[in-house]
Amino acid sequence: MRGMTQTMEALEILEAGLLTTVQDAGRYGWLRYGVPPSGPLDAVAFQAANVLVGNPPEATGLEITWSGPMLRITRDALVAVCGADFELWAGRLPVPTWHSVALRAGQVLRFGARRSGARAYLAVDGGIVLPPYLGSQATYLPGGFGGLEGRALRAGDRLPLSPGQCDPFAAAGKPWPASSRPPYSAHPTLRVILGPQTEAFTAEGIATFLNATYTLTPASNRMGARLQGPAIAHAGAADIISDGVIAGCVQVPSDGQPIIMLADHQTTGGYPKIAAVLQADLPLVAQLLPGDQVRFQAVAPPG
């Protein structure tokens, strides 16, 4: 891949950060074969970054986790970073997140300290172009496919870019309205629809789930947000015949500790699901850090 892209305009990875991956909107239609969608954990921030640079909302960009990279671009470009609140520099000039920013060819974009949140999303006008796998460029780390060689980025990588579609310096400075950003918090209340297996839990167990506070544990990853708190009581055995799993569903294993499944979730599971987090609230989960706390609020299903 590196030899094939040397003559193309590219985004060069000088420092990779803790976990930076290539993502697009996701890989859909393959659950029956055991392949999850992947894609961004915070779809709102991902789409906002793309729209700010004039891309389709699903265009391929980067997901940046906890600590950010240092990047160099080989053409004039319009970029945007949305999601977690990072210090950000274009060369030596501080630039804002949730805004479109112009970079000159050869200029370095550097992520500094993270003030809040867990994940940021970088979009470049035109988007990143890598060979798709099962119709998507999204990286699925457990499977080792998608993105760049199915792995997290590292120093020395070059990501080929489509040609720019705008004058970056004329288009720079556009903000994403604060009113349209998710209400990120270190202690959000997540809206859920109860089910589909509420009969697997006692009434007291369901009440515990809806009234207790749960803490995100360090064992969380792109597959699931693992929570710790008061145990949720099962009505019987904690195992069911395996059935389908989607992002947002809340599984409760035998230890009574809930797990919110995320974009890299397994496609089937044998633990009962007490509820599903609304898709609109999954960005709040994506931005949690270990030690952050959540509560759950039941809402009626639409219709």
XYZ file of C-alpha atoms in Angstrom:
303
model
C 0.000 0.000 0.000
C 2.772 2.463 0.850
C 4.546 1.944 -2.446
C 1.317 2.444 -4.392
C 0.472 5.771 -2.730
C 3.777 7.644 -2.834
C 2.775 9.697 -5.893
C -0.712 10.531 -4.594
C -1.679 13.486 -2.453
C -1.810 12.127 1.055
C -2.310 12.606 4.742
C 0.972 11.589 6.363
C 1.009 10.202 9.897
C 3.929 11.697 11.833
C 2.673 10.544 15.245
C -0.308 8.227 15.543
C -1.764 8.953 18.984
C -3.092 6.204 21.228
C -5.654 4.692 18.832
C -6.368 6.330 15.482
C -8.295 4.374 12.864
C -9.754 4.948 9.424
C -13.572 4.882 9.508
C -16.433 5.540 7.151
C -20.156 5.309 7.904
C -19.921 1.540 8.380
C -20.155 -1.863 6.739
C -23.814 -2.851 6.476
C -25.517 -5.995 5.163
C -23.033 -8.502 6.582
C -24.379 -9.276 10.064
C -25.673 -12.662 8.880
C -22.062 -13.602 8.134
C -20.782 -12.481 11.522
C -19.426 -9.099 10.386
C -20.485 -6.036 12.441
C -20.925 -2.581 10.921
C -17.943 -0.865 12.609
C -17.779 2.820 11.608
C -17.662 5.772 14.039
C -18.843 5.386 17.623
C -19.979 9.019 17.554
C -21.801 9.279 14.235
C -22.926 12.867 14.866
C -19.393 14.235 15.270
C -18.167 12.130 12.334
C -20.883 13.435 10.009
C -20.480 17.029 11.217
C -16.759 16.991 10.388
C -17.524 15.753 6.884
C -20.251 18.294 6.248
C -17.985 21.136 7.432
C -15.460 20.297 4.685
C -18.083 19.754 1.971
C -17.972 15.949 1.949
C -20.928 13.562 1.954
C -21.698 12.670 5.600
C -20.430 9.110 5.054
C -17.025 10.044 3.569
C -13.973 8.300 5.011
C -12.075 10.062 7.797
C -10.279 9.304 11.058
C -11.488 8.328 14.519
C -9.049 9.551 17.192
C -9.233 8.041 20.680
C -7.997 9.643 23.908
C -4.733 11.114 22.585
C -4.408 12.690 19.181
C -1.975 12.307 16.289
C 0.319 14.689 14.437
C -0.374 14.783 10.700
C 1.051 16.447 7.598
C -0.947 17.033 4.437
C 0.645 17.178 0.982
C -1.901 19.504 -0.673
C -3.887 22.563 0.278
C -6.904 21.207 2.130
C -9.944 22.012 4.205
C -10.143 19.983 7.407
C -12.440 19.794 10.416
C -12.183 18.076 13.791
C -15.366 17.387 15.771
C -16.230 15.417 18.885
C -13.953 15.412 21.948
C -12.475 18.771 22.901
C -8.772 18.742 21.991
C -6.243 21.528 21.775
C -5.472 21.757 18.050
C -2.717 23.522 16.111
C -2.203 24.151 12.411
C 1.534 24.710 12.378
C 2.031 27.057 15.363
C -1.439 28.591 15.104
C -4.131 27.338 17.484
C -7.335 26.471 15.628
C -10.791 25.509 16.919
C -12.580 22.202 16.776
C -16.095 22.066 15.265
C -14.907 24.543 12.585
C -13.572 24.186 9.047
C -9.845 24.993 8.920
C -7.590 25.592 5.886
C -4.178 23.919 5.712
C -1.449 24.683 3.211
C 0.431 21.888 1.474
C 3.110 20.585 3.847
C 1.505 22.097 6.947
C 1.305 20.022 10.122
C -1.910 19.515 12.097
C -1.164 18.635 15.706
C -3.472 17.474 18.470
C -2.564 18.656 21.945
C -4.171 18.095 25.327
C -7.643 16.618 25.493
C -9.890 18.784 27.639
C -12.962 16.541 27.653
C -14.515 13.603 25.834
C -12.889 10.466 24.462
C -13.053 10.515 20.650
C -12.584 13.102 17.920
C -13.160 12.819 14.178
C -11.029 14.329 11.433
C -12.380 14.931 7.931
C -10.440 16.227 4.901
C -12.180 17.690 1.856
C -12.437 14.951 -0.770
C -11.970 12.226 1.843
C -9.470 9.409 2.351
C -9.387 6.758 -0.363
C -8.399 3.181 0.489
C -9.480 -0.136 -1.037
C -12.893 -1.111 0.384
C -13.441 -4.430 2.124
C -17.000 -5.765 1.840
C -18.031 -2.403 0.486
C -16.555 -0.243 3.259
C -13.292 1.374 4.316
C -14.193 1.113 8.038
C -11.508 -0.496 10.194
C -12.599 -3.578 12.161
C -9.710 -4.207 14.525
C -10.789 -7.631 15.911
C -11.120 -8.981 12.366
C -7.990 -7.277 11.046
C -9.651 -5.849 7.937
C -10.808 -2.540 6.500
C -9.041 0.814 6.760
C -5.285 0.524 6.378
C -4.379 -3.167 6.644
C -7.091 -3.680 9.264
C -5.071 -1.983 11.992
C -4.636 1.217 13.944
C -2.482 3.837 12.243
C 1.172 4.282 13.097
C 3.934 6.755 12.330
C 5.034 6.592 8.697
C 1.647 5.677 7.253
C 0.368 7.614 4.235
C -3.355 7.839 3.564
C -4.205 8.734 -0.049
C -6.655 11.579 -0.539
C -9.187 12.346 -3.234
C -8.574 15.639 -5.033
C -9.893 18.666 -3.186
C -13.293 19.931 -4.276
C -13.111 23.514 -2.956
C -10.886 26.509 -2.308
C -9.883 25.762 1.303
C -9.051 29.366 2.101
C -12.390 30.668 0.856
C -14.341 27.956 2.695
C -12.488 28.043 6.041
C -13.978 29.385 9.245
C -17.411 27.783 9.091
C -18.606 26.632 12.546
C -20.913 23.775 13.435
C -23.720 25.351 15.522
C -23.333 24.683 19.226
C -27.058 23.968 19.410
C -26.603 21.040 17.001
C -23.786 19.361 18.919
C -24.560 16.419 21.216
C -24.937 17.338 24.902
C -21.739 15.586 25.970
C -21.329 15.007 29.696
C -19.233 12.950 32.093
C -22.495 11.853 33.748
C -25.217 11.632 31.066
C -28.678 10.167 31.426
C -29.171 7.728 28.551
C -32.634 7.188 27.151
C -33.538 3.540 26.638
C -36.404 1.449 25.335
C -36.890 -1.546 27.633
C -36.690 -5.028 26.111
C -36.633 -7.257 24.249
C -35.985 -9.681 27.138
C -37.314 -7.865 30.207
C -38.966 -11.126 31.301
C -35.449 -12.431 32.006
C -35.119 -9.948 34.895
C -36.937 -9.518 38.181
C -39.001 -6.394 38.801
C -36.349 -5.399 41.324
C -33.644 -5.939 38.712
C -35.371 -3.636 36.238
C -35.868 -1.032 38.972
C -32.169 -1.255 39.827
C -31.223 -0.703 36.189
C -33.399 2.417 35.957
C -32.471 3.936 39.324
C -28.810 3.129 39.890
C -25.697 4.933 38.694
C -23.181 2.941 36.646
C -19.502 3.698 36.051
C -17.615 3.076 32.802
C -14.771 0.612 33.360
C -11.325 0.505 31.683
C -12.327 -2.808 30.045
C -14.538 -0.873 27.606
C -13.613 -0.668 23.921
C -15.179 -0.249 20.472
C -17.107 -3.490 20.969
C -18.878 -2.475 24.145
C -19.099 -0.008 27.031
C -18.720 -2.134 30.169
C -20.369 -0.661 33.246
C -19.973 -1.319 36.965
C -22.598 -0.687 39.608
C -25.405 -2.370 41.552
C -26.058 -5.841 40.149
C -29.191 -6.293 38.027
C -31.049 -9.394 39.207
C -32.023 -12.020 36.656
C -35.310 -13.870 37.048
C -33.597 -17.170 36.282
C -30.534 -18.312 34.400
C -28.416 -15.549 32.872
C -28.124 -17.345 29.528
C -30.508 -17.400 26.581
C -30.410 -18.987 23.158
C -28.092 -16.691 21.208
C -29.881 -14.102 19.116
C -29.079 -10.934 17.233
C -27.147 -8.005 18.715
C -27.190 -4.402 17.522
C -25.343 -1.267 18.592
C -27.054 0.237 21.615
C -28.546 -2.926 23.084
C -27.733 -3.495 26.763
C -26.705 -7.041 27.633
C -26.569 -8.226 31.243
C -24.271 -11.236 31.902
C -24.446 -13.423 34.989
C -22.564 -10.874 37.138
C -25.465 -8.424 36.709
C -23.248 -5.692 35.213
C -24.644 -4.087 32.025
C -22.724 -3.808 28.755
C -23.796 -1.312 26.075
C -22.892 -2.801 22.713
C -21.107 -0.447 20.298
C -20.118 -0.364 16.622
C -17.724 -3.350 16.690
C -20.212 -5.529 18.611
C -20.458 -9.264 18.084
C -23.385 -10.166 15.847
C -25.094 -12.621 18.240
C -25.082 -12.981 22.000
C -26.317 -15.376 24.644
C -27.022 -12.895 27.437
C -30.475 -11.322 27.875
C -30.925 -7.735 26.748
C -32.704 -5.513 29.244
C -32.957 -2.440 27.000
C -31.604 -0.573 24.004
C -30.061 2.905 24.157
C -31.594 5.307 21.644
C -29.335 5.793 18.627
C -29.480 9.541 19.286
C -27.775 8.987 22.657
C -24.968 6.681 21.484
C -22.658 9.683 20.847
C -22.875 10.387 24.595
C -21.612 6.860 25.279
C -18.816 7.265 22.710
C -17.413 10.253 24.595
C -17.291 8.637 28.039
C -13.984 7.991 29.799
C -13.302 5.312 32.437
C -14.710 6.602 35.695
C -17.503 8.579 34.049
C -20.982 7.673 35.221
C -24.329 7.088 33.505
C -27.942 6.626 34.452
C -30.747 5.146 32.363
C -34.191 6.584 31.680
C -36.923 4.481 30.065
C -38.899 6.082 27.245
C -41.783 4.777 25.196
C -41.007 3.365 21.740
C -42.114 5.596 18.856
C -45.577 5.128 17.419
